[in-house]
Amino acid sequence: MWPLAIFLLTYVFTQSQCTVLEERQELLERELAMMVGSSIKLSDSELKANEIIMNLKNEEIQRGFIQPKYFNLSKHFFEYKEEVKKTKLFQIIQSMPKGAVLHAHDTGLLSPDYVLALTYWDDLWVCFTNDKSNVEFHFSKTTPAAPCATHWKLMKDARNASGDVTKFDADLRKHFSLVIDNPNEVYTDVNAAWKKFQQYFICTGNLFSYKPVYEQYYYDTLLEFRKDQVMYLEIRSTLPSLYDLEGNVFDAVETANTYKRVTEKFMRDYPDFFGAKLIYAPLKLVDKATLKEYIRIALLIQALMPDFLVGFDLVGQEDLGVPLKEFAHELAEVRESLDLYLHAGETNWYGTSSDENLFDAIVLGAKRIGHAFALIKHPLLMEEVKKRQIALEVNVVSNSVLKLVEDPRNHPLANFLSQNMPVVLSSDDPGIWEALPMSHDFYVTFVAVASRHADLKLMKQLALNSLYYSSYPEKHKLVHAFEIRWTKFIDAIVKDKW
Amino acid sequence: MWPLAIFLLTYVFTQSQCTVLEERQELLERELAMMVGSSIKLSDSELKANEIIMNLKNEEIQRGFIQPKYFNLSKHFFEYKEEVKKTKLFQIIQSMPKGAVLHAHDTGLLSPDYVLALTYWDDLWVCFTNDKSNVEFHFSKTTPAAPCATHWKLMKDARNASGDVTKFDADLRKHFSLVIDNPNEVYTDVNAAWKKFQQYFICTGNLFSYKPVYEQYYYDTLLEFRKDQVMYLEIRSTLPSLYDLEGNVFDAVETANTYKRVTEKFMRDYPDFFGAKLIYAPLKLVDKATLKEYIRIALLIQALMPDFLVGFDLVGQEDLGVPLKEFAHELAEVRESLDLYLHAGETNWYGTSSDENLFDAIVLGAKRIGHAFALIKHPLLMEEVKKRQIALEVNVVSNSVLKLVEDPRNHPLANFLSQNMPVVLSSDDPGIWEALPMSHDFYVTFVAVASRHADLKLMKQLALNSLYYSSYPEKHKLVHAFEIRWTKFIDAIVKDKW
């Protein structure tokens, strides 16, 4: 009886009362209510700030909609990254509290200019290959013992001998950045981009792993992230061995300890910062014995620094790495004692081993998934991710620079946002592509990926998500501090000063 | 009681019995069972054919997975369209029965070589602009009266006077094709690609609308589609006025009638072909009065040829066209008497008027939606499309040539296929980008868009979908004939002859 009555009522309503435009409006509103951020209620001040922000956003979109050639964000990131900084909207986003950064690799976070400045440190030696296509570094009191394709020179001498320090430094800087003038010609596919990307880590390896540099780089990373309105960080590290001038070599445990100590120092210097935690994330292209050794190290560090190490991951170009499936047994064994934050689905090869790492990450109970770019092709897994509330660490700019998607408007994040998937934005390795710690990723997401209708609510929710899905033990404190900063941010917009 | 028991059973199973790899396998299988084609059971012969096809597909994918620079389908379509034709897999797909084509624009279907050959017809006049960047045509016994930026010449004379017929024809041919050597430099965005695309229709307008050419072009279109293993066609047309050498001008009704007569002739000549139906699809950048006139014409043609005209649509670059919303009242009024097959969501501007044409298409009760590229960003509409069984006419190659998506692996079709959305493949305007009528779209979908696991079942289902979602009145006959052809196709593969 009732179902029939309801059916008839619905029918009568649909057919007679409800015009096409009313039904359209109803669907539109229902769908907007599904979006990330839709449950947020804006205060009066926020509504005013929102109007300002949305006017700026709509101006940008309207111009592009009519004349797409003027839409910066559909071009290569290298073409627009500096240009967008000049816009008022970008500057507002720069000043916006962004919450936490949950997916960032420790030695890819600072700009090539910063890295270049490190090469001015004393006791640095350099080894160029004959064609200068590669370079290695080593800090040492005497000529390094490590092999060199040509011969080791003191950096200072090499620079002075060059005759043209400006050119020498400009050439050297190229090793510290993926940014080039013709990225579409050089980075023609994922492998080509990753080759240069990996070369960065190889060439900077011994530059960074000099203990004093390592400490300074990390301290300055926290500084840069804080400046970009990040309040807390979960940093992934391969925990390389560190060394000093006295011939000491420090193992992964000591590297972790170094991070812990510098974090504590930074928090004393900047008490408004909520600190950082560590995700041990060694390379994934290894055999099982090595994996087991990794796990042993992770458990050891966790036992020693239970408040600092929060979990485990594996890194490297996913298509060419060992599938997670191969390590499923070992990871399953340890998952009760060690939280997993696994990279998975950083690929557009649908149905391959890297694509299907998503299955493993989910069944292994990962707390969050790194990238999950390919998740859009897995309707069942999307449901599982929602059900299990596994956060997706999405890195829009990274995915575009590393050649997964050309135009951010086609990034699967648009879909994730549309249906309130548990998304956090992150920036992966912003230093290597000369992005700000988080501002570019927020800007691109807000203007290019999300709906034209997506407003301040979306950005606030994304920042809040990064707190909710973090491993920070007292989240209410994070959220409380965030709310205070957010209110200040809103006031500044309304008063037109930031 | 029962729910608890089931919960406990599930719990026990999940926690103890079911290892991680078992759960992984279960999820994988459940997800594969959601894919387009998963309900098809393959016969023994089909299984054998499938093995052959899948070996070829996997070879292609494996090579690309390891070395993406060798993966043709992630390059621009113009770079690989001829190359792929040489592969055995492409040739198998060429010989595969493809069912119906449900989204194709009448004057964009044949190759530039075909169009060039039309310029050898008698009584053709040509008008070049000074810089030869544009060209117009007219068939006439005497100098055409239409204005000309330079002056009208008999085509024959212009060609002879050129001194170099090969070069003359090569230059002329460029007006009939979007294909160029440096597409990424010239077609930098949607507008740039559409400008050249629209120029094609403008310059060929009076070449094609000469009634004898119009009839021949259409007859030869049917021939080409039949050769590419298409058995039935629903063709969209703006129904331009036709003319002849005697000064007669024929209106839209007569153009429709011409299509009907040629279709009948073709079916007499080729009784195995199931014919064609017409979707009247005039330009969408018009005012309401013009729209009303369009609708009047559609209803008139439908009254005169109720078995031939099956519906109505509006065409043109969607971002720059009038939003469907503006015409919602008029279209709603007529939808009970005239089926709608509306273009919607052929855009990547999320949340704009073109994106939201999807809402209108759905509430207006469209039988099928043209493109629906943007649907991926509308979770609620995706549900509605499934519920209402509105077919999506997806044109992968078109979307890539017309700059919506660079790499077909990022086309939303991957998601649509993964969750068994009501999809039909089509080819839009294959002649203009020198694609075969349907083979390229099937090949790209099968190898690049769909999962590595997607096999013969997917292709068979896509072909069957095109029959199910057609307007053909006796679908069982279509399906029956299809099944016979399919069996022959399978036999030929198994016997290694096609």
Short mmCIF file of N, CA, C and O in Angstrom, two decimals, chain B residues 309-399:
data_model
loop_
_atom_site.label_atom_id
_atom_site.label_comp_id
_atom_site.label_asym_id
_atom_site.label_seq_id
_atom_site.Cartn_x
_atom_site.Cartn_y
_atom_site.Cartn_z
N LEU B 309 13.22 9.38 -39.61
CA LEU B 309 13.75 10.32 -38.62
C LEU B 309 13.49 9.77 -37.22
O LEU B 309 12.35 9.47 -36.86
N VAL B 310 14.56 9.62 -36.45
CA VAL B 310 14.38 9.03 -35.12
C VAL B 310 14.54 10.03 -34.00
O VAL B 310 14.18 9.74 -32.85
N GLY B 311 15.06 11.21 -34.28
CA GLY B 311 15.20 12.13 -33.16
C GLY B 311 15.89 13.43 -33.51
O GLY B 311 16.14 13.73 -34.68
N PHE B 312 16.21 14.15 -32.45
CA PHE B 312 16.65 15.55 -32.56
C PHE B 312 17.86 15.79 -31.66
O PHE B 312 18.00 15.17 -30.60
N ASP B 313 18.74 16.68 -32.09
CA ASP B 313 19.93 17.03 -31.33
C ASP B 313 20.34 18.44 -31.75
O ASP B 313 19.75 19.01 -32.69
N LEU B 314 21.30 19.01 -31.08
CA LEU B 314 21.86 20.31 -31.46
C LEU B 314 23.38 20.18 -31.44
O LEU B 314 23.94 19.57 -30.53
N VAL B 315 24.06 20.77 -32.45
CA VAL B 315 25.51 20.57 -32.55
C VAL B 315 26.29 21.87 -32.59
O VAL B 315 25.74 22.94 -32.82
N GLY B 316 27.60 21.75 -32.40
CA GLY B 316 28.50 22.90 -32.40
C GLY B 316 29.38 22.84 -31.17
O GLY B 316 29.14 22.05 -30.26
N GLN B 317 30.43 23.67 -31.15
CA GLN B 317 31.35 23.64 -30.00
C GLN B 317 30.59 23.99 -28.74
O GLN B 317 30.05 25.08 -28.58
N GLU B 318 30.56 23.04 -27.81
CA GLU B 318 29.62 23.15 -26.70
C GLU B 318 29.95 24.31 -25.76
O GLU B 318 29.03 25.00 -25.29
N ASP B 319 31.23 24.52 -25.49
CA ASP B 319 31.61 25.60 -24.57
C ASP B 319 31.10 26.96 -25.06
O ASP B 319 30.81 27.85 -24.26
N LEU B 320 31.06 27.11 -26.38
CA LEU B 320 30.69 28.42 -26.94
C LEU B 320 29.23 28.46 -27.40
O LEU B 320 28.77 29.49 -27.91
N GLY B 321 28.53 27.36 -27.25
CA GLY B 321 27.14 27.30 -27.72
C GLY B 321 26.17 27.82 -26.67
O GLY B 321 26.54 28.15 -25.55
N VAL B 322 24.90 27.88 -27.06
CA VAL B 322 23.86 28.25 -26.10
C VAL B 322 23.65 27.06 -25.17
O VAL B 322 23.48 25.93 -25.62
N PRO B 323 23.65 27.28 -23.85
CA PRO B 323 23.41 26.15 -22.93
C PRO B 323 22.02 25.55 -23.18
O PRO B 323 21.07 26.27 -23.48
N LEU B 324 21.93 24.24 -23.03
CA LEU B 324 20.65 23.56 -23.21
C LEU B 324 19.57 24.16 -22.32
O LEU B 324 18.39 24.19 -22.67
N LYS B 325 19.99 24.61 -21.15
CA LYS B 325 19.07 25.20 -20.18
C LYS B 325 18.19 26.28 -20.81
O LYS B 325 17.01 26.40 -20.51
N GLU B 326 18.80 27.05 -21.71
CA GLU B 326 18.07 28.13 -22.37
C GLU B 326 16.93 27.59 -23.23
O GLU B 326 15.96 28.30 -23.49
N PHE B 327 17.11 26.37 -23.67
CA PHE B 327 16.11 25.78 -24.57
C PHE B 327 15.26 24.73 -23.85
O PHE B 327 14.49 24.00 -24.49
N ALA B 328 15.42 24.67 -22.53
CA ALA B 328 14.79 23.58 -21.79
C ALA B 328 13.28 23.56 -21.99
O ALA B 328 12.67 22.50 -22.19
N HIS B 329 12.66 24.73 -21.95
CA HIS B 329 11.20 24.79 -22.08
C HIS B 329 10.75 24.21 -23.42
O HIS B 329 9.89 23.35 -23.49
N GLU B 330 11.39 24.69 -24.49
CA GLU B 330 11.00 24.25 -25.84
C GLU B 330 11.26 22.75 -26.03
O GLU B 330 10.44 22.04 -26.63
N LEU B 331 12.39 22.28 -25.52
CA LEU B 331 12.72 20.86 -25.69
C LEU B 331 11.81 19.99 -24.83
O LEU B 331 11.41 18.89 -25.23
N ALA B 332 11.46 20.50 -23.64
CA ALA B 332 10.57 19.73 -22.76
C ALA B 332 9.21 19.58 -23.40
O ALA B 332 8.58 18.52 -23.34
N GLU B 333 8.77 20.62 -24.05
CA GLU B 333 7.45 20.60 -24.71
C GLU B 333 7.36 19.54 -25.79
O GLU B 333 6.31 18.94 -26.00
N VAL B 334 8.48 19.33 -26.46
CA VAL B 334 8.43 18.48 -27.64
C VAL B 334 8.90 17.05 -27.36
O VAL B 334 8.72 16.15 -28.17
N ARG B 335 9.46 16.82 -26.18
CA ARG B 335 10.14 15.54 -25.95
C ARG B 335 9.21 14.32 -25.98
O ARG B 335 9.67 13.21 -26.18
N GLU B 336 7.90 14.54 -25.77
CA GLU B 336 6.98 13.39 -25.83
C GLU B 336 6.80 12.92 -27.27
O GLU B 336 6.56 11.75 -27.52
N SER B 337 6.94 13.86 -28.20
CA SER B 337 6.71 13.48 -29.60
C SER B 337 8.01 13.28 -30.39
O SER B 337 7.99 12.72 -31.48
N LEU B 338 9.12 13.76 -29.83
CA LEU B 338 10.38 13.72 -30.58
C LEU B 338 11.49 13.24 -29.65
O LEU B 338 11.77 13.87 -28.64
N ASP B 339 12.10 12.12 -29.97
CA ASP B 339 13.17 11.61 -29.11
C ASP B 339 14.39 12.52 -29.18
O ASP B 339 14.74 13.02 -30.25
N LEU B 340 15.03 12.70 -28.03
CA LEU B 340 16.20 13.57 -27.97
C LEU B 340 17.48 12.75 -27.81
O LEU B 340 17.52 11.80 -27.02
N TYR B 341 18.47 13.08 -28.61
CA TYR B 341 19.80 12.44 -28.54
C TYR B 341 20.80 13.57 -28.40
O TYR B 341 21.46 13.94 -29.36
N LEU B 342 20.90 14.12 -27.21
CA LEU B 342 21.57 15.41 -27.05
C LEU B 342 23.07 15.29 -26.76
O LEU B 342 23.49 14.50 -25.92
N HIS B 343 23.85 16.10 -27.46
CA HIS B 343 25.24 16.34 -27.07
C HIS B 343 25.23 16.97 -25.68
O HIS B 343 24.46 17.91 -25.44
N ALA B 344 26.10 16.51 -24.81
CA ALA B 344 26.22 17.18 -23.50
C ALA B 344 27.52 16.78 -22.84
O ALA B 344 27.96 15.63 -22.93
N GLY B 345 28.15 17.73 -22.18
CA GLY B 345 29.37 17.45 -21.42
C GLY B 345 30.57 17.16 -22.29
O GLY B 345 31.48 16.45 -21.86
N GLU B 346 30.62 17.72 -23.50
CA GLU B 346 31.83 17.57 -24.33
C GLU B 346 32.77 18.71 -23.94
O GLU B 346 33.02 19.64 -24.70
N THR B 347 33.27 18.63 -22.73
CA THR B 347 34.03 19.75 -22.15
C THR B 347 34.88 19.25 -21.01
O THR B 347 34.58 18.20 -20.42
N ASN B 348 35.93 20.00 -20.66
CA ASN B 348 36.56 19.72 -19.37
C ASN B 348 36.51 20.93 -18.43
O ASN B 348 37.29 21.04 -17.51
N TRP B 349 35.53 21.78 -18.67
CA TRP B 349 35.30 22.92 -17.78
C TRP B 349 34.22 22.56 -16.77
O TRP B 349 33.04 22.83 -16.97
N TYR B 350 34.66 22.00 -15.68
CA TYR B 350 33.78 21.45 -14.63
C TYR B 350 32.97 22.57 -13.94
O TYR B 350 33.55 23.53 -13.44
N GLY B 351 31.66 22.39 -13.95
CA GLY B 351 30.81 23.35 -13.25
C GLY B 351 30.37 24.53 -14.12
O GLY B 351 29.74 25.46 -13.63
N THR B 352 30.70 24.47 -15.42
CA THR B 352 30.28 25.55 -16.33
C THR B 352 29.00 25.13 -17.06
O THR B 352 28.50 24.03 -16.89
N SER B 353 28.51 26.04 -17.91
CA SER B 353 27.24 25.77 -18.60
C SER B 353 27.35 24.53 -19.49
O SER B 353 26.41 23.74 -19.57
N SER B 354 28.48 24.34 -20.15
CA SER B 354 28.60 23.17 -21.04
C SER B 354 28.66 21.89 -20.22
O SER B 354 28.05 20.88 -20.56
N ASP B 355 29.35 21.95 -19.11
CA ASP B 355 29.42 20.80 -18.19
C ASP B 355 28.03 20.46 -17.70
O ASP B 355 27.64 19.28 -17.62
N GLU B 356 27.26 21.47 -17.40
CA GLU B 356 25.94 21.22 -16.80
C GLU B 356 24.84 20.96 -17.82
O GLU B 356 23.70 20.67 -17.44
N ASN B 357 25.20 21.01 -19.09
CA ASN B 357 24.26 20.51 -20.10
C ASN B 357 23.90 19.06 -19.80
O ASN B 357 22.84 18.58 -20.21
N LEU B 358 24.77 18.37 -19.09
CA LEU B 358 24.48 16.98 -18.72
C LEU B 358 23.20 16.89 -17.88
O LEU B 358 22.41 15.94 -18.05
N PHE B 359 23.02 17.84 -16.98
CA PHE B 359 21.78 17.84 -16.18
C PHE B 359 20.56 17.97 -17.09
O PHE B 359 19.58 17.24 -16.93
N ASP B 360 20.65 18.90 -18.05
CA ASP B 360 19.52 19.13 -18.94
C ASP B 360 19.22 17.90 -19.79
O ASP B 360 18.07 17.50 -19.95
N ALA B 361 20.30 17.33 -20.34
CA ALA B 361 20.09 16.15 -21.20
C ALA B 361 19.35 15.07 -20.44
O ALA B 361 18.43 14.43 -20.97
N ILE B 362 19.71 14.91 -19.17
CA ILE B 362 19.09 13.84 -18.38
C ILE B 362 17.65 14.18 -18.01
O ILE B 362 16.74 13.38 -18.22
N VAL B 363 17.42 15.37 -17.50
CA VAL B 363 16.04 15.68 -17.10
C VAL B 363 15.13 15.83 -18.32
O VAL B 363 13.91 15.63 -18.21
N LEU B 364 15.71 16.15 -19.47
CA LEU B 364 14.89 16.22 -20.68
C LEU B 364 14.60 14.84 -21.25
O LEU B 364 13.91 14.70 -22.26
N GLY B 365 15.12 13.83 -20.61
CA GLY B 365 14.80 12.46 -21.03
C GLY B 365 15.52 12.01 -22.28
O GLY B 365 15.01 11.17 -23.04
N ALA B 366 16.72 12.55 -22.53
CA ALA B 366 17.48 12.12 -23.71
C ALA B 366 17.60 10.60 -23.72
O ALA B 366 17.82 9.98 -22.68
N LYS B 367 17.44 10.02 -24.90
CA LYS B 367 17.59 8.56 -25.04
C LYS B 367 19.06 8.18 -24.97
O LYS B 367 19.41 7.13 -24.45
N ARG B 368 19.87 9.01 -25.57
CA ARG B 368 21.33 8.83 -25.47
C ARG B 368 21.96 10.22 -25.31
O ARG B 368 21.35 11.22 -25.69
N ILE B 369 23.17 10.23 -24.76
CA ILE B 369 23.90 11.50 -24.63
C ILE B 369 25.14 11.44 -25.50
O ILE B 369 25.90 10.47 -25.44
N GLY B 370 25.34 12.49 -26.30
CA GLY B 370 26.52 12.56 -27.15
C GLY B 370 27.73 13.00 -26.34
O GLY B 370 27.70 14.04 -25.70
N HIS B 371 28.77 12.18 -26.34
CA HIS B 371 30.04 12.43 -25.63
C HIS B 371 29.98 12.16 -24.13
O HIS B 371 30.59 11.24 -23.64
N ALA B 372 29.29 13.03 -23.37
CA ALA B 372 29.21 12.85 -21.91
C ALA B 372 30.59 12.73 -21.27
O ALA B 372 30.76 12.11 -20.24
N PHE B 373 31.55 13.37 -21.92
CA PHE B 373 32.93 13.32 -21.42
C PHE B 373 33.01 13.78 -19.96
O PHE B 373 33.74 13.21 -19.15
N ALA B 374 32.23 14.81 -19.62
CA ALA B 374 32.32 15.41 -18.28
C ALA B 374 31.53 14.63 -17.23
O ALA B 374 31.56 14.99 -16.05
N LEU B 375 30.83 13.59 -17.64
CA LEU B 375 29.97 12.87 -16.70
C LEU B 375 30.74 12.33 -15.50
O LEU B 375 30.20 12.22 -14.40
N ILE B 376 32.01 12.03 -15.72
CA ILE B 376 32.85 11.47 -14.65
C ILE B 376 32.88 12.37 -13.42
O ILE B 376 33.15 11.91 -12.30
N LYS B 377 32.61 13.65 -13.60
CA LYS B 377 32.66 14.60 -12.49
C LYS B 377 31.30 14.76 -11.81
O LYS B 377 31.13 15.64 -10.97
N HIS B 378 30.35 13.91 -12.21
CA HIS B 378 28.98 14.05 -11.70
C HIS B 378 28.45 12.71 -11.15
O HIS B 378 27.73 12.00 -11.86
N PRO B 379 28.82 12.41 -9.92
CA PRO B 379 28.46 11.10 -9.36
C PRO B 379 26.95 10.84 -9.33
O PRO B 379 26.51 9.71 -9.58
N LEU B 380 26.18 11.87 -9.06
CA LEU B 380 24.73 11.68 -9.01
C LEU B 380 24.19 11.40 -10.41
O LEU B 380 23.36 10.51 -10.61
N LEU B 381 24.68 12.15 -11.38
CA LEU B 381 24.22 11.95 -12.76
C LEU B 381 24.65 10.58 -13.29
O LEU B 381 23.93 9.96 -14.08
N MET B 382 25.80 10.11 -12.85
CA MET B 382 26.22 8.77 -13.28
C MET B 382 25.19 7.73 -12.79
O MET B 382 24.84 6.80 -13.53
N GLU B 383 24.71 7.92 -11.59
CA GLU B 383 23.68 7.01 -11.08
C GLU B 383 22.38 7.14 -11.89
O GLU B 383 21.75 6.14 -12.23
N GLU B 384 22.02 8.38 -12.20
CA GLU B 384 20.80 8.61 -12.98
C GLU B 384 20.90 7.97 -14.37
O GLU B 384 19.94 7.38 -14.87
N VAL B 385 22.07 8.12 -14.97
CA VAL B 385 22.28 7.55 -16.31
C VAL B 385 22.11 6.04 -16.27
O VAL B 385 21.51 5.44 -17.16
N LYS B 386 22.63 5.42 -15.21
CA LYS B 386 22.47 3.96 -15.08
C LYS B 386 21.01 3.60 -14.86
O LYS B 386 20.48 2.70 -15.50
N LYS B 387 20.38 4.31 -13.93
CA LYS B 387 18.98 4.02 -13.59
C LYS B 387 18.08 4.17 -14.81
O LYS B 387 17.24 3.34 -15.08
N ARG B 388 18.28 5.27 -15.53
CA ARG B 388 17.41 5.57 -16.66
C ARG B 388 17.88 4.89 -17.95
O ARG B 388 17.26 5.04 -18.99
N GLN B 389 19.03 4.19 -17.85
CA GLN B 389 19.60 3.51 -19.01
C GLN B 389 19.72 4.45 -20.22
O GLN B 389 19.24 4.14 -21.32
N ILE B 390 20.34 5.57 -19.97
CA ILE B 390 20.65 6.51 -21.05
C ILE B 390 22.03 6.14 -21.59
O ILE B 390 23.01 6.16 -20.85
N ALA B 391 22.09 5.78 -22.85
CA ALA B 391 23.39 5.37 -23.39
C ALA B 391 24.30 6.57 -23.57
O ALA B 391 23.86 7.68 -23.89
N LEU B 392 25.59 6.33 -23.34
CA LEU B 392 26.61 7.36 -23.55
C LEU B 392 27.31 7.07 -24.86
O LEU B 392 27.88 5.99 -25.03
N GLU B 393 27.24 8.00 -25.79
CA GLU B 393 27.92 7.82 -27.07
C GLU B 393 29.34 8.37 -26.93
O GLU B 393 29.56 9.58 -27.02
N VAL B 394 30.28 7.49 -26.69
CA VAL B 394 31.65 7.93 -26.38
C VAL B 394 32.52 7.90 -27.65
O VAL B 394 32.53 6.90 -28.38
N ASN B 395 33.23 8.99 -27.88
CA ASN B 395 34.07 9.13 -29.07
C ASN B 395 35.50 9.42 -28.64
O ASN B 395 35.93 10.57 -28.55
N VAL B 396 36.23 8.36 -28.39
CA VAL B 396 37.56 8.50 -27.79
C VAL B 396 38.53 9.26 -28.70
O VAL B 396 39.22 10.19 -28.26
N VAL B 397 38.60 8.87 -29.95
CA VAL B 397 39.56 9.50 -30.86
C VAL B 397 39.19 10.97 -31.07
O VAL B 397 40.06 11.85 -31.02
N SER B 398 37.94 11.22 -31.25
CA SER B 398 37.49 12.61 -31.41
C SER B 398 37.89 13.46 -30.21
O SER B 398 38.43 14.56 -30.37
N ASN B 399 37.64 12.97 -29.01
CA ASN B 399 37.97 13.73 -27.81
C ASN B 399 39.45 14.01 -27.70
O ASN B 399 39.87 15.01 -27.11
#
